[in-house]
Structures are given as C-alpha cells and as structure tokens.
mmCIF file with all atom_site columns, C-alpha atoms in Angstrom:
data_model
loop_
_atom_site.group_PDB
_atom_site.id
_atom_site.type_symbol
_atom_site.label_atom_id
_atom_site.label_alt_id
_atom_site.label_comp_id
_atom_site.label_asym_id
_atom_site.label_entity_id
_atom_site.label_seq_id
_atom_site.pdbx_PDB_ins_code
_atom_site.Cartn_x
_atom_site.Cartn_y
_atom_site.Cartn_z
_atom_site.occupancy
_atom_site.B_iso_or_equiv
_atom_site.pdbx_formal_charge
_atom_site.auth_seq_id
_atom_site.auth_comp_id
_atom_site.auth_asym_id
_atom_site.auth_atom_id
_atom_site.pdbx_PDB_model_num
ATOM 1   C CA . MET A 1 1   ? -6.153  5.190   5.757   1.00 87.00 ? 23  MET A CA 1
ATOM 2   C CA . ASN A 1 2   ? -2.764  6.849   5.269   1.00 91.00 ? 24  ASN A CA 1
ATOM 3   C CA . TRP A 1 3   ? -1.337  7.008   1.774   1.00 91.00 ? 25  TRP A CA 1
ATOM 4   C CA . TYR A 1 4   ? 2.277   7.366   0.775   1.00 93.00 ? 26  TYR A CA 1
ATOM 5   C CA . HIS A 1 5   ? 2.737   10.547  -1.076  1.00 90.00 ? 27  HIS A CA 1
ATOM 6   C CA . PHE A 1 6   ? 5.014   8.704   -3.681  1.00 91.00 ? 28  PHE A CA 1
ATOM 7   C CA . LEU A 1 7   ? 2.450   5.810   -4.046  1.00 92.00 ? 29  LEU A CA 1
ATOM 8   C CA . TYR A 1 8   ? 3.854   2.898   -6.104  1.00 94.00 ? 30  TYR A CA 1
ATOM 9   C CA . VAL A 1 9   ? 1.361   1.957   -8.706  1.00 92.00 ? 31  VAL A CA 1
ATOM 10  C CA . SER A 1 10  ? 1.522   -1.218  -11.064 1.00 92.00 ? 32  SER A CA 1
ATOM 11  C CA . GLU A 1 11  ? 1.976   -0.536  -14.604 1.00 89.00 ? 33  GLU A CA 1
ATOM 12  C CA . ASN A 1 12  ? -1.383  -2.218  -15.593 1.00 88.00 ? 34  ASN A CA 1
ATOM 13  C CA . LEU A 1 13  ? -3.336  0.623   -13.641 1.00 85.00 ? 35  LEU A CA 1
ATOM 14  C CA . PRO A 1 14  ? -4.730  3.648   -15.330 1.00 77.00 ? 36  PRO A CA 1
ATOM 15  C CA . ASN A 1 15  ? -3.231  6.760   -14.490 1.00 74.00 ? 37  ASN A CA 1
ATOM 16  C CA . ASN A 1 16  ? -6.040  8.186   -12.429 1.00 81.00 ? 38  ASN A CA 1
ATOM 17  C CA . ILE A 1 17  ? -4.812  7.455   -9.128  1.00 85.00 ? 39  ILE A CA 1
ATOM 18  C CA . LYS A 1 18  ? -7.453  9.893   -7.455  1.00 88.00 ? 40  LYS A CA 1
ATOM 19  C CA . SER A 1 19  ? -10.305 7.918   -8.683  1.00 87.00 ? 41  SER A CA 1
ATOM 20  C CA . ILE A 1 20  ? -8.739  4.581   -7.535  1.00 87.00 ? 42  ILE A CA 1
ATOM 21  C CA . ARG A 1 21  ? -7.848  6.203   -4.173  1.00 89.00 ? 43  ARG A CA 1
ATOM 22  C CA . TRP A 1 22  ? -11.468 7.327   -3.814  1.00 89.00 ? 44  TRP A CA 1
ATOM 23  C CA . MET A 1 23  ? -12.738 3.750   -4.810  1.00 86.00 ? 45  MET A CA 1
ATOM 24  C CA . VAL A 1 24  ? -10.499 2.292   -2.060  1.00 87.00 ? 46  VAL A CA 1
ATOM 25  C CA . GLU A 1 25  ? -11.573 4.769   0.478   1.00 87.00 ? 47  GLU A CA 1
ATOM 26  C CA . HIS A 1 26  ? -15.182 4.344   -0.219  1.00 86.00 ? 48  HIS A CA 1
ATOM 27  C CA . ARG A 1 27  ? -14.902 0.641   -0.627  1.00 83.00 ? 49  ARG A CA 1
ATOM 28  C CA . ILE A 1 28  ? -16.352 0.639   -4.157  1.00 82.00 ? 50  ILE A CA 1
ATOM 29  C CA . HIS A 1 29  ? -15.624 -1.974  -6.986  1.00 73.00 ? 51  HIS A CA 1
ATOM 30  C CA . LEU A 1 30  ? -12.437 -3.129  -5.495  1.00 73.00 ? 52  LEU A CA 1
ATOM 31  C CA . LYS A 1 31  ? -12.257 -6.796  -6.787  1.00 79.00 ? 53  LYS A CA 1
ATOM 32  C CA . PRO A 1 32  ? -9.068  -6.810  -8.920  1.00 88.00 ? 54  PRO A CA 1
ATOM 33  C CA . LEU A 1 33  ? -7.184  -4.392  -6.777  1.00 91.00 ? 55  LEU A CA 1
ATOM 34  C CA . TYR A 1 34  ? -4.437  -5.072  -4.040  1.00 94.00 ? 56  TYR A CA 1
ATOM 35  C CA . LEU A 1 35  ? -2.916  -2.820  -1.536  1.00 94.00 ? 57  LEU A CA 1
ATOM 36  C CA . ILE A 1 36  ? 0.608   -2.995  -0.419  1.00 96.00 ? 58  ILE A CA 1
ATOM 37  C CA . VAL A 1 37  ? 0.574   -1.851  3.144   1.00 95.00 ? 59  VAL A CA 1
ATOM 38  C CA . ILE A 1 38  ? 3.183   -1.632  6.036   1.00 94.00 ? 60  ILE A CA 1
ATOM 39  C CA . SER A 1 39  ? 2.627   -4.682  8.145   1.00 92.00 ? 61  SER A CA 1
ATOM 40  C CA . GLU A 1 40  ? 1.259   -4.414  11.648  1.00 88.00 ? 62  GLU A CA 1
ATOM 41  C CA . ILE A 1 41  ? 2.906   -7.518  12.630  1.00 89.00 ? 63  ILE A CA 1
ATOM 42  C CA . PRO A 1 42  ? 6.091   -6.805  14.752  1.00 88.00 ? 64  PRO A CA 1
ATOM 43  C CA . ASP A 1 43  ? 8.535   -8.868  12.495  1.00 89.00 ? 65  ASP A CA 1
ATOM 44  C CA . GLY A 1 44  ? 6.563   -8.325  9.294   1.00 89.00 ? 66  GLY A CA 1
ATOM 45  C CA . GLN A 1 45  ? 7.667   -5.891  6.422   1.00 93.00 ? 67  GLN A CA 1
ATOM 46  C CA . LEU A 1 46  ? 4.960   -5.312  3.779   1.00 95.00 ? 68  LEU A CA 1
ATOM 47  C CA . GLU A 1 47  ? 1.637   -7.036  3.247   1.00 94.00 ? 69  GLU A CA 1
ATOM 48  C CA . ILE A 1 48  ? -0.491  -7.494  0.244   1.00 96.00 ? 70  ILE A CA 1
ATOM 49  C CA . ILE A 1 49  ? -4.300  -7.101  0.944   1.00 93.00 ? 71  ILE A CA 1
ATOM 50  C CA . PRO A 1 50  ? -6.884  -7.469  -1.552  1.00 92.00 ? 72  PRO A CA 1
ATOM 51  C CA . ALA A 1 51  ? -8.896  -4.188  -1.431  1.00 90.00 ? 73  ALA A CA 1
ATOM 52  C CA . SER A 1 52  ? -12.139 -6.114  -1.462  1.00 88.00 ? 74  SER A CA 1
ATOM 53  C CA . THR A 1 53  ? -11.376 -7.212  2.065   1.00 88.00 ? 75  THR A CA 1
ATOM 54  C CA . LEU A 1 54  ? -11.645 -3.551  3.263   1.00 86.00 ? 76  LEU A CA 1
ATOM 55  C CA . LYS A 1 55  ? -15.411 -4.301  3.388   1.00 85.00 ? 77  LYS A CA 1
ATOM 56  C CA . LEU A 1 56  ? -15.027 -6.502  6.426   1.00 84.00 ? 78  LEU A CA 1
ATOM 57  C CA . PRO A 1 57  ? -15.684 -5.118  10.006  1.00 85.00 ? 79  PRO A CA 1
ATOM 58  C CA . PHE A 1 58  ? -12.102 -5.718  11.110  1.00 84.00 ? 80  PHE A CA 1
ATOM 59  C CA . PHE A 1 59  ? -10.580 -3.182  8.493   1.00 81.00 ? 81  PHE A CA 1
ATOM 60  C CA . LYS A 1 60  ? -12.974 -0.555  9.405   1.00 78.00 ? 82  LYS A CA 1
ATOM 61  C CA . LYS A 1 61  ? -10.952 -0.245  12.686  1.00 79.00 ? 83  LYS A CA 1
ATOM 62  C CA . GLN A 1 62  ? -7.671  -0.534  11.140  1.00 83.00 ? 84  GLN A CA 1
ATOM 63  C CA . THR A 1 63  ? -5.461  2.359   9.947   1.00 86.00 ? 85  THR A CA 1
ATOM 64  C CA . LEU A 1 64  ? -3.585  1.095   6.931   1.00 91.00 ? 86  LEU A CA 1
ATOM 65  C CA . ASN A 1 65  ? -0.386  2.849   5.775   1.00 93.00 ? 87  ASN A CA 1
ATOM 66  C CA . ILE A 1 66  ? -0.671  2.212   1.899   1.00 94.00 ? 88  ILE A CA 1
ATOM 67  C CA . ILE A 1 67  ? 2.492   2.594   -0.032  1.00 96.00 ? 89  ILE A CA 1
ATOM 68  C CA . GLY A 1 68  ? 1.272   0.806   -3.079  1.00 95.00 ? 90  GLY A CA 1
ATOM 69  C CA . VAL A 1 69  ? -1.769  -0.274  -5.388  1.00 95.00 ? 91  VAL A CA 1
ATOM 70  C CA . ALA A 1 70  ? -1.709  -3.011  -7.859  1.00 94.00 ? 92  ALA A CA 1
ATOM 71  C CA . LYS A 1 71  ? -4.219  -4.750  -10.327 1.00 92.00 ? 93  LYS A CA 1
ATOM 72  C CA . GLY A 1 72  ? -4.062  -8.295  -9.771  1.00 93.00 ? 94  GLY A CA 1
ATOM 73  C CA . ARG A 1 73  ? -2.001  -10.528 -7.542  1.00 94.00 ? 95  ARG A CA 1
ATOM 74  C CA . TYR A 1 74  ? 0.899   -11.080 -9.709  1.00 95.00 ? 96  TYR A CA 1
ATOM 75  C CA . HIS A 1 75  ? 1.259   -7.326  -10.334 1.00 96.00 ? 97  HIS A CA 1
ATOM 76  C CA . ALA A 1 76  ? 1.019   -6.802  -6.551  1.00 96.00 ? 98  ALA A CA 1
ATOM 77  C CA . ARG A 1 77  ? 3.961   -9.506  -6.012  1.00 96.00 ? 99  ARG A CA 1
ATOM 78  C CA . THR A 1 78  ? 5.936   -7.622  -8.634  1.00 96.00 ? 100 THR A CA 1
ATOM 79  C CA . LEU A 1 79  ? 5.433   -4.298  -7.036  1.00 96.00 ? 101 LEU A CA 1
ATOM 80  C CA . VAL A 1 80  ? 6.506   -5.499  -3.636  1.00 96.00 ? 102 VAL A CA 1
ATOM 81  C CA . GLU A 1 81  ? 9.703   -6.837  -5.357  1.00 96.00 ? 103 GLU A CA 1
ATOM 82  C CA . THR A 1 82  ? 10.410  -3.339  -6.928  1.00 96.00 ? 104 THR A CA 1
ATOM 83  C CA . ILE A 1 83  ? 9.696   -1.691  -3.558  1.00 96.00 ? 105 ILE A CA 1
ATOM 84  C CA . ILE A 1 84  ? 12.003  -3.906  -1.592  1.00 96.00 ? 106 ILE A CA 1
ATOM 85  C CA . LYS A 1 85  ? 14.857  -3.562  -4.425  1.00 96.00 ? 107 LYS A CA 1
ATOM 86  C CA . GLU A 1 86  ? 14.335  0.327   -4.166  1.00 95.00 ? 108 GLU A CA 1
ATOM 87  C CA . VAL A 1 87  ? 14.754  0.337   -0.567  1.00 95.00 ? 109 VAL A CA 1
ATOM 88  C CA . PHE A 1 88  ? 17.809  -1.954  -0.655  1.00 96.00 ? 110 PHE A CA 1
ATOM 89  C CA . GLU A 1 89  ? 19.538  0.396   -3.340  1.00 95.00 ? 111 GLU A CA 1
ATOM 90  C CA . LYS A 1 90  ? 18.733  3.499   -0.969  1.00 94.00 ? 112 LYS A CA 1
ATOM 91  C CA . THR A 1 91  ? 19.652  1.946   2.355   1.00 93.00 ? 113 THR A CA 1
ATOM 92  C CA . GLY A 1 92  ? 21.774  -1.213  1.629   1.00 93.00 ? 114 GLY A CA 1
ATOM 93  C CA . ASP A 1 93  ? 19.160  -3.097  3.693   1.00 92.00 ? 115 ASP A CA 1
ATOM 94  C CA . CYS A 1 94  ? 15.657  -4.842  3.035   1.00 91.00 ? 116 CYS A CA 1
ATOM 95  C CA . ASP A 1 95  ? 13.971  -3.212  6.003   1.00 92.00 ? 117 ASP A CA 1
ATOM 96  C CA . ALA A 1 96  ? 11.100  -1.508  4.129   1.00 93.00 ? 118 ALA A CA 1
ATOM 97  C CA . LYS A 1 97  ? 9.092   -1.140  7.252   1.00 92.00 ? 119 LYS A CA 1
ATOM 98  C CA . SER A 1 98  ? 11.663  1.082   8.937   1.00 91.00 ? 120 SER A CA 1
ATOM 99  C CA . TYR A 1 99  ? 12.343  2.997   5.423   1.00 93.00 ? 121 TYR A CA 1
ATOM 100 C CA . PHE A 1 100 ? 8.565   3.998   5.193   1.00 93.00 ? 122 PHE A CA 1
ATOM 101 C CA . GLU A 1 101 ? 7.394   4.410   8.912   1.00 87.00 ? 123 GLU A CA 1
ATOM 102 C CA . PRO A 1 102 ? 9.077   7.826   9.448   1.00 89.00 ? 124 PRO A CA 1
ATOM 103 C CA . TYR A 1 103 ? 7.047   9.253   6.544   1.00 89.00 ? 125 TYR A CA 1
ATOM 104 C CA . PHE A 1 104 ? 3.729   8.171   8.110   1.00 86.00 ? 126 PHE A CA 1
ATOM 105 C CA . LYS A 1 105 ? 4.851   9.705   11.417  1.00 80.00 ? 127 LYS A CA 1
ATOM 106 C CA . GLU A 1 106 ? 5.365   13.065  9.732   1.00 64.00 ? 128 GLU A CA 1
ATOM 107 C CA . GLU A 1 107 ? 2.008   12.758  8.168   1.00 60.00 ? 129 GLU A CA 1
ATOM 108 C CA . LYS A 1 108 ? 0.436   12.380  11.701  1.00 56.00 ? 130 LYS A CA 1
ATOM 109 C CA . GLY A 1 109 ? 2.400   15.262  13.112  1.00 54.00 ? 131 GLY A CA 1
ATOM 110 C CA . GLU A 1 110 ? 4.353   13.163  15.595  1.00 49.00 ? 132 GLU A CA 1
#
C-alpha cells in the first residue's frame, strides 16, 4: 500500500492517522472505514473501497495508492467530491488520476 503524504481524511475521523493507517495495513477492525484510491481501471479516476474488503485474497496482491480515508460511505463520497474540487481548482481539469500519479511514481523512485 502506498499512502499519499497529504492524506485526505474525513472530518468524522479522529486525528490519530498513524493508528488508522496501522489498522488498515494490518487489516484490523476496518468495518466503518472506506479508502479513496487511484483507480486501476484505465478510464477510471478514483475508487471508494470498503477497508474491510482488504481481507480478501484479491487485495493481498494489489498495490493500492491511497489518497483518502473516511468513516462511512457518505463521508467517503463527500471526500471524493472535495478531492475532485481541489484538483479542478489547481489544474482546471477533473483528472484526479493524472494529478496524483506523479506523486506515487516519485515515492517508488521512478
């Protein structure tokens, strides 16, 4: 899992992001958490994934680029709206995938 340095966090989550990140990485008590990730689908932008699904074997092989964490589906959708709005304000375009991908390439050393 790759985490965006300036992680977007819904307003209803506690300030202790280190413990939330640890729980997600170790797949512990994840029921109300949702992750906002860069889509792997070629024409997709962002995806909202329930963190509890990370326990499935499919996700153990996936490398997720996480840009946001929210508590509850409603707050996850609101967070995606916030992210898209900020991307549009900074770039004049809604292409969040292109906006965030360079950050994750730098993290990998490419």
